[in-house]
Coordinates of C-alpha atoms and ligand atoms in Angstrom, one line a residue:
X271 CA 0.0 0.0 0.0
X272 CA 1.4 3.6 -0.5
X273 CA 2.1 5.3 2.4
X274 CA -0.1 8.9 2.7
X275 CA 0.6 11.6 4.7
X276 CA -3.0 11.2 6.6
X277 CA -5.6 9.1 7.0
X278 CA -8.9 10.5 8.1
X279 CA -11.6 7.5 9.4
X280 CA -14.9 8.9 8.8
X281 CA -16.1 11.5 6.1
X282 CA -18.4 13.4 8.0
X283 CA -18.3 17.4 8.0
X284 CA -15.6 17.0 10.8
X285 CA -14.0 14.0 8.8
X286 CA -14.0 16.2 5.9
X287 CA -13.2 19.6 7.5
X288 CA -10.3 17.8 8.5
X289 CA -9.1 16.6 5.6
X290 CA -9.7 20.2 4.0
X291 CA -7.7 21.1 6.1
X292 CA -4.4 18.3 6.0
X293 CA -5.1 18.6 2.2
X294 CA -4.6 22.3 1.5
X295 CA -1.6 22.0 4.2
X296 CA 0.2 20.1 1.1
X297 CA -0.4 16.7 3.3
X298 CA -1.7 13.7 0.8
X299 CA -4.7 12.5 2.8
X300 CA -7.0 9.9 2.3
X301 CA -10.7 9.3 3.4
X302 CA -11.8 6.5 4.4
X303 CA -15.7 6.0 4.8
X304 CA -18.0 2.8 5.5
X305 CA -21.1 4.0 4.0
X306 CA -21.9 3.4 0.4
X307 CA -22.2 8.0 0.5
X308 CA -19.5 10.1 2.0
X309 CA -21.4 13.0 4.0
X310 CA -22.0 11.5 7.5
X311 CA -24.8 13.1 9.4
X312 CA -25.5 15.7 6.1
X313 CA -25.8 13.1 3.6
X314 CA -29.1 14.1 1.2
X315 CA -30.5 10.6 0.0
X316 CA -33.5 9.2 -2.2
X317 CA -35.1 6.9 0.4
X318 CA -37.0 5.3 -2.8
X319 CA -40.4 6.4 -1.2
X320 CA -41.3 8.8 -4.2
X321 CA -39.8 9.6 -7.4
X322 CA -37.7 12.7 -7.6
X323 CA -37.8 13.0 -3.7
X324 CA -34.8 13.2 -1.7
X325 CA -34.3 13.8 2.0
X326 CA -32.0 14.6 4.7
X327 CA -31.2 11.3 6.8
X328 CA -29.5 13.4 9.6
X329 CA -28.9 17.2 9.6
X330 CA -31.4 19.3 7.9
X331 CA -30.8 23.2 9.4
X332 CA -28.2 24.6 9.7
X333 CA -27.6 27.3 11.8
X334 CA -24.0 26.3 12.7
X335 CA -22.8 26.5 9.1
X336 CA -23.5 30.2 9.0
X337 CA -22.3 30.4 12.3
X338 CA -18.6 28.3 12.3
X339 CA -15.5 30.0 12.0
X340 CA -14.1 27.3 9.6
X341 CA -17.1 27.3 7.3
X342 CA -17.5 31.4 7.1
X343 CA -13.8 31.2 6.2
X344 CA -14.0 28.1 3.5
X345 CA -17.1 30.5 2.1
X346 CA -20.0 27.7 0.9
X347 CA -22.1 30.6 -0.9
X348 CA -18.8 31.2 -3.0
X349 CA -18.7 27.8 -3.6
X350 CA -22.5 27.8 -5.0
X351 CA -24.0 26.8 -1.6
X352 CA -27.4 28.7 -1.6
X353 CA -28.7 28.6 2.0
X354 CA -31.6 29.7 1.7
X355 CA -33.7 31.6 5.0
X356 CA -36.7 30.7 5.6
X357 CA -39.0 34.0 7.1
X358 CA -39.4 32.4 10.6
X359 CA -36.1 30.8 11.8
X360 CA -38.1 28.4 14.3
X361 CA -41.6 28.3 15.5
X362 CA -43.9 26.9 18.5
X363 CA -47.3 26.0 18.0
X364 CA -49.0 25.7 21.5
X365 CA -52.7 24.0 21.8
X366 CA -55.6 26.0 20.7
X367 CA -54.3 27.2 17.0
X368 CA -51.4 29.0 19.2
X369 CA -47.5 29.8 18.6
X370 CA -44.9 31.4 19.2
X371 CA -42.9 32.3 16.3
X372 CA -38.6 33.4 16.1
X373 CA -38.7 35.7 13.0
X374 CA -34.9 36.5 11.6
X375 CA -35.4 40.0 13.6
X376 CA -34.8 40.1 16.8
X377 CA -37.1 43.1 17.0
X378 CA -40.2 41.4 15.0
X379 CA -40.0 38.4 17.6
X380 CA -40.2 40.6 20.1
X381 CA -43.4 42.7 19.1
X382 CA -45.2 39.4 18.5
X383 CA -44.4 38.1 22.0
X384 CA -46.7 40.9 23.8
X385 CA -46.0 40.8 27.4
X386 CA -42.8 39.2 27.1
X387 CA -41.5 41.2 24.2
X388 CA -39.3 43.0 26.1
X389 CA -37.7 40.2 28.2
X390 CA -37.3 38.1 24.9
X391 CA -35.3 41.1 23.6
X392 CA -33.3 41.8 27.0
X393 CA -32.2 37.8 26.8
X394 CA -30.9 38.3 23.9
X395 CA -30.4 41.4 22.9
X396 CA -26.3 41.5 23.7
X397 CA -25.7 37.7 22.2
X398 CA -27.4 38.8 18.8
X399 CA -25.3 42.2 19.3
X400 CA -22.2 40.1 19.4
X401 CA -22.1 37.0 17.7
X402 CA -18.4 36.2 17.2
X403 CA -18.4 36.7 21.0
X404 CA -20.8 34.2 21.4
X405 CA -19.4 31.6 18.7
X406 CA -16.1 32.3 20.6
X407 CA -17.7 31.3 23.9
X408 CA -19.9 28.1 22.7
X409 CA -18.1 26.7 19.7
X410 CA -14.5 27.3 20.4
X411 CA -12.1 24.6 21.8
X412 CA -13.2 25.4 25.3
X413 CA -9.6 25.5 26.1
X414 CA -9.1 29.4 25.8
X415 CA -10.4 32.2 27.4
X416 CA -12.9 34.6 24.9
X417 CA -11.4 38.0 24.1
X418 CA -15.1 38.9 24.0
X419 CA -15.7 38.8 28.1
X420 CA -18.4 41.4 28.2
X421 CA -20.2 38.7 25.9
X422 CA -18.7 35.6 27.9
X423 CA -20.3 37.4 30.8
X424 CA -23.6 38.1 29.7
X425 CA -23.6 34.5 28.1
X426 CA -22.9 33.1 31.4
X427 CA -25.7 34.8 33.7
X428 CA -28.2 34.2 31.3
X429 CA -27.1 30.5 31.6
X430 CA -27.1 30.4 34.8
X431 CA -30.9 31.9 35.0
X432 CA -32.3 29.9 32.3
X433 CA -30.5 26.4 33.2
X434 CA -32.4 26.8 36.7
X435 CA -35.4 27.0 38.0
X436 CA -34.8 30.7 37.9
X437 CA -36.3 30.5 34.4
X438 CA -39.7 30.5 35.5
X439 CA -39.0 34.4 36.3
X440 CA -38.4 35.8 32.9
X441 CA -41.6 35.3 30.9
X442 CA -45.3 36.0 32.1
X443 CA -47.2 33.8 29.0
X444 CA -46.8 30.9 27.8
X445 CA -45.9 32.1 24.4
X446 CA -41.7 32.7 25.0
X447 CA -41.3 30.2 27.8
X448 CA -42.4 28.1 25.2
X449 CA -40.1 29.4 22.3
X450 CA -36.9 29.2 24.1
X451 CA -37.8 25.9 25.6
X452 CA -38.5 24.1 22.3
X453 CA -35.0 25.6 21.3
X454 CA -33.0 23.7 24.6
X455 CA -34.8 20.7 24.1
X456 CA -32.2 19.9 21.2
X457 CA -29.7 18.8 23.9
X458 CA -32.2 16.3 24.6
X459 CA -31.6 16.2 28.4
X460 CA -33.8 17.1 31.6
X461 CA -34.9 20.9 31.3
X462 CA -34.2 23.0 32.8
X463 CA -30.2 22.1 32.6
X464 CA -26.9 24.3 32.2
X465 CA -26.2 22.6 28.9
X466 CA -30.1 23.2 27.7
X467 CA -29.8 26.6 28.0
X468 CA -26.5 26.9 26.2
X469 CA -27.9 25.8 23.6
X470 CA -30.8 27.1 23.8
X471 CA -28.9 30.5 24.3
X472 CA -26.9 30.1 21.4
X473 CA -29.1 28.4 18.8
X474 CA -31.6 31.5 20.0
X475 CA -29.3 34.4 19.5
X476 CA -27.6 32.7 15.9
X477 CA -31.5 32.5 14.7
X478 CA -31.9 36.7 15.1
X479 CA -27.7 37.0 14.1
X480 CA -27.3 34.8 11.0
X481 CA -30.5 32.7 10.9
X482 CA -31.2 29.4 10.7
X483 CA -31.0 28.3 6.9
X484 CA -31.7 25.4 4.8
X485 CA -29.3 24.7 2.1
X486 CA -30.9 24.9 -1.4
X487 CA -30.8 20.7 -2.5
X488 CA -30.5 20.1 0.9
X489 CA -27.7 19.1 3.7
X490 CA -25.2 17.0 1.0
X491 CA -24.8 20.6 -0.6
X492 CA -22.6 21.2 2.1
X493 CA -20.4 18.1 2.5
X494 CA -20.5 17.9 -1.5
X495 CA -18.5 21.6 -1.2
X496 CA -16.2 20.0 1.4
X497 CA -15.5 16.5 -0.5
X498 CA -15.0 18.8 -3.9
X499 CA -12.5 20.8 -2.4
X500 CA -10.5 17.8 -0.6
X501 CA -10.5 16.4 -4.4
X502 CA -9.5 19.9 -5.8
X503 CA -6.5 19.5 -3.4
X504 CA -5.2 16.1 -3.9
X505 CA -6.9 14.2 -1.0
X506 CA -9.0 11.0 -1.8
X507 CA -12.4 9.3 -0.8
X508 CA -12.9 5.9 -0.5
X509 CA -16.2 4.7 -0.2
X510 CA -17.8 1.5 1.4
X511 CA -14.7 0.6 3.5
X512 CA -14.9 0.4 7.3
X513 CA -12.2 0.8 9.6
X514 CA -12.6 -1.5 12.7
X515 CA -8.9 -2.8 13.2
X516 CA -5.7 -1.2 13.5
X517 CA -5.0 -4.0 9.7
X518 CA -7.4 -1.7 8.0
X519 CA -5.6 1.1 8.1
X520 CA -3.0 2.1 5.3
X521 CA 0.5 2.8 6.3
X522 CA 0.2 6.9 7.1
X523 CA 2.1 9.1 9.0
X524 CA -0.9 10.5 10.9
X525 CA -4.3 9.4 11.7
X526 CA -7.9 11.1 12.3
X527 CA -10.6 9.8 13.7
X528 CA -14.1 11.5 13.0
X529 CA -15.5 8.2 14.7
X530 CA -16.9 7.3 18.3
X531 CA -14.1 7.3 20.9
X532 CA -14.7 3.4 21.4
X533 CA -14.0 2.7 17.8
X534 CA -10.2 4.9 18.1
X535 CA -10.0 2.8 21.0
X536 CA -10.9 -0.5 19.0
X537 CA -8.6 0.1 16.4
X538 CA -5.7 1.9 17.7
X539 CA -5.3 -1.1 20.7
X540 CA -2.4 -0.9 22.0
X541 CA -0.9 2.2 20.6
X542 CA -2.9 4.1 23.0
X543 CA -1.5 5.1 26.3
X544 CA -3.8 3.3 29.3
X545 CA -5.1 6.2 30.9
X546 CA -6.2 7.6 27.1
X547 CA -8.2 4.3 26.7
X548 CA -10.0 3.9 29.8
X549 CA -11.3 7.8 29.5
X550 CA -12.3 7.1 26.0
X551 CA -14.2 4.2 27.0
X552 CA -15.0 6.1 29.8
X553 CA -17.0 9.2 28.1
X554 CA -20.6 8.4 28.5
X555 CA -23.1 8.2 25.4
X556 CA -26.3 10.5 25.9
X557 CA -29.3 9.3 27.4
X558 CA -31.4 10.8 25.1
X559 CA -31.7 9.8 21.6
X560 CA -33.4 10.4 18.4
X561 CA -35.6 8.4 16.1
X562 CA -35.7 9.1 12.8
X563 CA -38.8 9.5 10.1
X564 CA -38.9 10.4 6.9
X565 CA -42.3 11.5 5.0
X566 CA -43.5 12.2 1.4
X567 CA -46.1 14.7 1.7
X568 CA -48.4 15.6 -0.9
X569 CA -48.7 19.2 -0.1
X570 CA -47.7 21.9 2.6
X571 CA -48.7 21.1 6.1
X572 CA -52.1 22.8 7.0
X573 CA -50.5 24.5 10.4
X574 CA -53.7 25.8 12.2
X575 CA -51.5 29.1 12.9
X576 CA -50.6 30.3 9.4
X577 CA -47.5 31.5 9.8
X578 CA -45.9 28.3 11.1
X579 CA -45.8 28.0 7.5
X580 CA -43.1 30.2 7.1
X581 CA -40.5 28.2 9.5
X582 CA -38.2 26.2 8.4
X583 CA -37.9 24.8 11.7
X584 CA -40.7 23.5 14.1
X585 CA -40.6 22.3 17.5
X586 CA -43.5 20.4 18.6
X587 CA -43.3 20.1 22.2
X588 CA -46.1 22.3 23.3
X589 CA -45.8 24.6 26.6
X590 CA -42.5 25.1 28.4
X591 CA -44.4 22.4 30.9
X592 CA -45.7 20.1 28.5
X593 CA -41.9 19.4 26.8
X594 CA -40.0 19.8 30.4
X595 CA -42.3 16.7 31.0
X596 CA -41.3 15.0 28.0
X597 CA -37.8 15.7 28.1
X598 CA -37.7 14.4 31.9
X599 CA -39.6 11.4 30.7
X600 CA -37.0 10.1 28.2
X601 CA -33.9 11.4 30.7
X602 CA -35.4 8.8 33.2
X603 CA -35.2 5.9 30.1
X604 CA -38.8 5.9 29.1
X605 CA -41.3 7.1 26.7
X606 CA -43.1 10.2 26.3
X607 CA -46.5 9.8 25.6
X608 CA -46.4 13.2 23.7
X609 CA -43.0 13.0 23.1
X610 CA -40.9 16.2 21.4
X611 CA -40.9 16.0 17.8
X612 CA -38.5 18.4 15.4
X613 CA -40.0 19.1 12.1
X614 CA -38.7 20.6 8.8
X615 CA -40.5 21.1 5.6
X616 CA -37.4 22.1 3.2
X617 CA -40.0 23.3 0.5
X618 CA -41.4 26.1 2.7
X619 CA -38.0 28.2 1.2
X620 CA -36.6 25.6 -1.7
X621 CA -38.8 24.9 -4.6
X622 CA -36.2 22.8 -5.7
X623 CA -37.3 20.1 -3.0
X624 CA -40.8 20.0 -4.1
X625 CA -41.6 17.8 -7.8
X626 CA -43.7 19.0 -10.3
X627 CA -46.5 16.9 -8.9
X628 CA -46.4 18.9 -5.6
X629 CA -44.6 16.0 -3.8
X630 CA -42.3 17.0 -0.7
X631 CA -40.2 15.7 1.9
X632 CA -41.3 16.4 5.5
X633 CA -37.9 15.7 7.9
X634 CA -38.9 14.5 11.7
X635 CA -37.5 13.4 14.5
X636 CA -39.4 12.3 17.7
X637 CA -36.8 11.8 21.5
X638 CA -37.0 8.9 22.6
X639 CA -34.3 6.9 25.7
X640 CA -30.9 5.4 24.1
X641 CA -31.1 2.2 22.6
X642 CA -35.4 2.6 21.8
X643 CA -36.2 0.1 19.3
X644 CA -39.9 2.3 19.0
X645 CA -41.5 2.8 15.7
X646 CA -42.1 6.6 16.3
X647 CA -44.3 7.1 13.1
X648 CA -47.3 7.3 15.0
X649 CA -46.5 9.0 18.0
X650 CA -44.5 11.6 15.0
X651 CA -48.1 11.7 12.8
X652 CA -50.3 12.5 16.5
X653 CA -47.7 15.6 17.4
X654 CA -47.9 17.1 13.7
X655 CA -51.5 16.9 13.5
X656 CA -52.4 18.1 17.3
X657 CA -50.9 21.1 15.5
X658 CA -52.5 21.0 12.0
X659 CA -55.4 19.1 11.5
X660 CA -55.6 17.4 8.1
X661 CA -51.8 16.5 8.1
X662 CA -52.5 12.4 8.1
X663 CA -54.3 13.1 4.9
X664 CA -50.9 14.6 2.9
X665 CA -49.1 11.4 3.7
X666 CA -48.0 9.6 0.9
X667 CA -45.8 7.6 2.2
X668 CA -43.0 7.6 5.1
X669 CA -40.1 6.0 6.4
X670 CA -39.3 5.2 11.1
X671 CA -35.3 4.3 11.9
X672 CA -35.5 4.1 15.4
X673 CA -33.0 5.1 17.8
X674 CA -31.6 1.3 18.3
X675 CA -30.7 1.1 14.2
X676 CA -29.5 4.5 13.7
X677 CA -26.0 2.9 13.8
X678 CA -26.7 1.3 10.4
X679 CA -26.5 4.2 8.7
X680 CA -23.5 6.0 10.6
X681 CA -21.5 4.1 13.0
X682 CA -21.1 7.1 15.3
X683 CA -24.9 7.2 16.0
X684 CA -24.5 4.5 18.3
X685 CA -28.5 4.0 19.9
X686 CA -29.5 7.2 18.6
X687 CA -27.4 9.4 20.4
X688 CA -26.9 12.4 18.5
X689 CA -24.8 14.3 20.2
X690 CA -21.2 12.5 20.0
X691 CA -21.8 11.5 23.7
X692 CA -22.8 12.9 26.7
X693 CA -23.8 16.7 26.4
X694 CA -24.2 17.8 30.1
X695 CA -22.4 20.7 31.2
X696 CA -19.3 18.9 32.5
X697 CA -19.1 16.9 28.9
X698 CA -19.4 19.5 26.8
X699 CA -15.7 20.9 28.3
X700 CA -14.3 17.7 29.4
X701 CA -15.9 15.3 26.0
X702 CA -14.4 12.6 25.5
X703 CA -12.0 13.1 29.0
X704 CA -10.8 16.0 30.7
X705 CA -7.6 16.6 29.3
X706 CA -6.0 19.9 27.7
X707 CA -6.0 19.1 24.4
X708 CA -8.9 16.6 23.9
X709 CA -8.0 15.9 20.4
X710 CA -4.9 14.0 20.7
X711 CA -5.0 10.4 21.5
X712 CA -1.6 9.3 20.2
X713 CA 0.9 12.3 20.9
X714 CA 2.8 12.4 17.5
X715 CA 7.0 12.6 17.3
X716 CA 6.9 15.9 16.1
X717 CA 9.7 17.0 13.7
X718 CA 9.4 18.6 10.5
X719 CA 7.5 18.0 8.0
X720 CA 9.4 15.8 6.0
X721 CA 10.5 13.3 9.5
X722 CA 7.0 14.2 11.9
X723 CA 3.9 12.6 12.8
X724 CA 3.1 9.0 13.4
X725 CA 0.1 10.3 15.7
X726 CA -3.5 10.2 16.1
X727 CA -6.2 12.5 16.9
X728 CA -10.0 12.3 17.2
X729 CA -11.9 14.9 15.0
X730 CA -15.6 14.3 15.7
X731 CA -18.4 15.2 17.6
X732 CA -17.4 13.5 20.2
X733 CA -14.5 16.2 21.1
X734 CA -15.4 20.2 21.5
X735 CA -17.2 21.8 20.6
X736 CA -20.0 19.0 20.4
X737 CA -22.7 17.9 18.2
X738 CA -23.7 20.1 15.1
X739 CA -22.5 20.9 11.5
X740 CA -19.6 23.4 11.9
X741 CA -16.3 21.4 10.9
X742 CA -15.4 22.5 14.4
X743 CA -13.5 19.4 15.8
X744 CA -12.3 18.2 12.7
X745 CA -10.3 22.0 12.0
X746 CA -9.7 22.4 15.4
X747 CA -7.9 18.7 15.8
X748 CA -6.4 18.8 11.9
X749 CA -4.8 22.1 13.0
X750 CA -3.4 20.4 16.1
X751 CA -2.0 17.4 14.0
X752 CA -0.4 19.9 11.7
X753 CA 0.9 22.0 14.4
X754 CA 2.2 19.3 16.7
X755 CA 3.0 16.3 14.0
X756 CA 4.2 18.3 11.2
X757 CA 5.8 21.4 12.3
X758 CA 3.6 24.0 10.1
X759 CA 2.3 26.3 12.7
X760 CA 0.4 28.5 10.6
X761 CA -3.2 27.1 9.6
X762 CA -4.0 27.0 5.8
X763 CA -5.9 29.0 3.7
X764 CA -9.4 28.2 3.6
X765 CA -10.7 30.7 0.7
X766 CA -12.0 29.5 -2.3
X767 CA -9.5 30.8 -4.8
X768 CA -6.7 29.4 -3.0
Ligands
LIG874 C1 -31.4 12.7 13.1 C2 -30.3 13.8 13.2 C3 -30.7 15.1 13.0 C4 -29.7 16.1 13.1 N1 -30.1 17.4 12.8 C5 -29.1 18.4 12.8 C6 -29.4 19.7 12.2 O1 -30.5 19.9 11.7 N2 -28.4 20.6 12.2 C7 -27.1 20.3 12.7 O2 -26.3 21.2 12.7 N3 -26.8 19.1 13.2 C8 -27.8 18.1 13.2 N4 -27.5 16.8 13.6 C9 -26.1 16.6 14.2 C10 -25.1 16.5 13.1 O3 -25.5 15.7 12.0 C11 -23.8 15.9 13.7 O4 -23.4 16.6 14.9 C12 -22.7 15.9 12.7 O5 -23.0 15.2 11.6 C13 -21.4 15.4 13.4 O6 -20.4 15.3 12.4 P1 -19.2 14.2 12.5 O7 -18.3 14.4 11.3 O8 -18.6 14.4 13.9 O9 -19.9 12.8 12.5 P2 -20.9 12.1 11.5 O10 -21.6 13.1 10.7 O11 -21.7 11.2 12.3 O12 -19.9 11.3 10.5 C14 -19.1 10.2 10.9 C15 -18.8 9.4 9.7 O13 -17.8 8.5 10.0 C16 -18.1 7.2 9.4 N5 -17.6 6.2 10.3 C17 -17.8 5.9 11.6 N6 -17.1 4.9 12.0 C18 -16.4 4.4 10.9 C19 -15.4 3.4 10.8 N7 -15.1 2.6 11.8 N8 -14.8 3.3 9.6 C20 -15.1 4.1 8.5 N9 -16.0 5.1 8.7 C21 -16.7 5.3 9.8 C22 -19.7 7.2 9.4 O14 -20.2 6.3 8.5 C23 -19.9 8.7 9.1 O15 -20.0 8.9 7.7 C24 -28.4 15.8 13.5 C25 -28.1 14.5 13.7 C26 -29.0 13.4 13.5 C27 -28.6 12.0 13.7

């Protein structure tokens, strides 16, 4: 076998932001990926359930692109990556033909919360003021202190009211509660939590700061933009080839994982340092988990508030009570009977997703415990139509992964958990183990780079920043292996032209 610079395990947007970066470093890299699709968790698939309709398996919004240092730099709208904003980032329909609705202004939202207008706008007001300040806080390495402390500060005593039961003080109606609520229940944990309201916080502020878009084609636009330019500079996918023993891997002088941290462990064996190996297997996988469905619709969904129509995002949870209680059901293993359910309807802003015979997809994914070998189609359909009556009726046909089989489809979803592992507080700093650079697990020789390397990091979500579609980890760790294994200090150029 010839001998590459790196090998990166995994072709996810970490995997691949990795290899971006190795690539245009002057490293020869090589992918390797055990799915038939490179792409990960924003691969855009035919399912085979209608002609002409594809769908997003995984990721659908995508806030975090718009949001990530290392995809603002590597520019996807120069690249011919529409995304496209939908009016309404994110909305909350509430029981009686209700909801609360997060327009792209900050200002808008606030005038259509009423009472609460004002302490909807004084949440956020500085975050949406600052967003670099808040990226810097929330998506960084977490090993660094933010230039940006004004913002670290205001970040941090709105956490600490909203991840307590201090939140109850803020809002007066049900209307906001519920908004901001729908937005923490993404870290699938008990609410109200530290890490729920950090991302609540920041997926909140980046809606009124940069939006929360859907790429135009879908999520593969985005990894197809990162696998083109890994291509463009040298670097190589291979497909349908899984990486399960330390055998499989081609001689290299460095190695990436964008896996779990059990699989590094499984395949590096012995070349791992005791203490490394027993915190990776160690690191906890989440609690809560998602199930996946995937629906052809035959029309837009008949919201019974119209403008829920505009969102590209919709959280069905119901009142701040009604999802705290769902949430605290699946944290304690079980089933919700109501459980909370994530819509997108990618045709509300992309015509290109809907066929010339008014077909659609319609992306959902219900909560459910770890390991749930549930069928959530049902308890998915009941959620959407409490909300709009009619909906069963557009249904032409539709597609249930649950949690326990996620894995099939991308190894690193191990029982549904979507986060990378654990997400509480604690994890998100110390994720996979509390170490100071949480990216190494093989410390490389170091040298130059014609003699360096022979290391290994881990580049996905299971390091820091967490779960999401940034490229985060994988530029964060690829710029440590360059650093540390190669001797090239300064990071690459990201920029199109280059
Ligand atoms: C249902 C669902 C909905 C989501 N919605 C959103 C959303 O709307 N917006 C958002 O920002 N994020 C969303 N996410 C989260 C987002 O998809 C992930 O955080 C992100 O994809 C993590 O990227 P990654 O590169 O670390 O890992 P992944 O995207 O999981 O990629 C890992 C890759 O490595 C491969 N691999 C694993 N093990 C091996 C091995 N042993 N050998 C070879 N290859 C291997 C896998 O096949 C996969 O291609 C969602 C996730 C899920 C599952």
């Amino acid at each position: 076998m010839t001998e590459v610079d790196a090998v990166v395990v995994g072709s996810g947007p970490n995997g691949l932001a990795a290899a971006v970066t190795l690539a245009r470093a002057g490293l020869s890299v090589q992918v390797l990926e055990a799915q038939a699709v490179a792409g990960g968790g924003a691969r855009t698939l035919e399912l085979g359930l209608a002609d002409g309709v594809v769908h997003d398996i995984c990721s659908a919004v995508h806030p975090m692109a718009v949001a990530s240092p290392f995809l603002r730099e590597f520019d996807l709208p120069a690249r011919g990556v529409e995304l496209l904003q939908p009016e309404v980032a994110y909305a909350n329909p509430l029981d009686g033909g209700r909801a609360a609705l997060a327009y792209r202004s900050l200002d808008r939202t606030a005038s259509a919360l009423g009472v609460d207008g004002s302490a909807w706008r004084q949440l956020l007001r500085p975050l949406v003021d600052d967003p670099d300040g808040v990226v810097a806080v929330a998506l960084g390495d977490h090993r660094r202190v933010p230039r940006q402390l004004g913002t670290a500060a205001a970040f941090g005593v709105r956490l600490a009211e909203q991840g307590t039961f201090a939140w109850a003080a803020r809002f007066r109606d049900q209307e906001a509660a519920a908004l901001l609520t729908g937005v923490g229940a993404h870290a699938i944990t008990r609410l109200p939590s530290l890490s729920a309201a950090g991302t609540a916080l920041l997926l909140a502020s980046l809606a009124h700061a940069g939006g929360w878009p859907v790429p135009r084609g879908g999520s593969g636009a985005i990894v197809g933009a990162l696998l083109a330019d890994v291509q463009m500079h040298g670097g190589t996918v291979v497909t349908g080839t899984r990486v399960d023993r330390a055998e499989d891997l081609p001689p290299a002088r460095a190695y990436l994982f964008d896996t779990s941290p059990r699989t590094a462990v499984r395949v590096l064996g012995q070349r791992l340092a005791g203490r490394v190996a027993r915190g990776l297997v160690a690191f906890p996988r989440g609690r809560g988990a998602a199930a996946k469905v995937d629906l052809v619709l035959s029309g837009p969904v008949p919201w019974a508030h119209p403008e829920v129509a505009l969102a590209g995002t919709v959280h069905l949870g119901g009142s701040r009570v009604q999802t705290a209680a769902a949430e605290a059901a699946v944290a304690s293993g079980g089933h919700a009977e109501r459980p909370t359910v994530l819509v997108s309807d990618p045709g509300v802003v992309d015509p290109s997703r809907v066929t010339p015979a008014g077909l659609r997809p319609f992306w959902a994914y219900a909560h459910v415990p770890a390991g749930s070998t549930l069928d959530v189609t049902e308890a998915v359909l009941a959620q959407v139509e409490r909300f709009a009556p009619g909906f069963r009726d557009l249904v032409v046909a539709s597609r249930c992964i649950p949690a326990a089989r996620l894995a099939e489809h991308d190894a690193n979803l191990v029982g549904g958990d979507i986060s990378g592992g654990g997400a509480s507080m604690y994890r998100m700093l110390a994720r996979p183990r509390l170490a100071w650079d949480p990216y190494v697990l093989v410390p490389p020789r170091g040298g130059s780079r014609a003699t360096g390397a022979a290391g290994a990091w881990l580049c996905s979500s299971s390091t820091p920043p967490g779960p999401g579609v940034h490229g985060l980890p994988g530029w964060y760790a690829a710029r440590r292996a360059l650093r540390d294994g190669f001797g090239l200090p300064s990071d690459p150029s990201l920029a199109p032209w280059d």
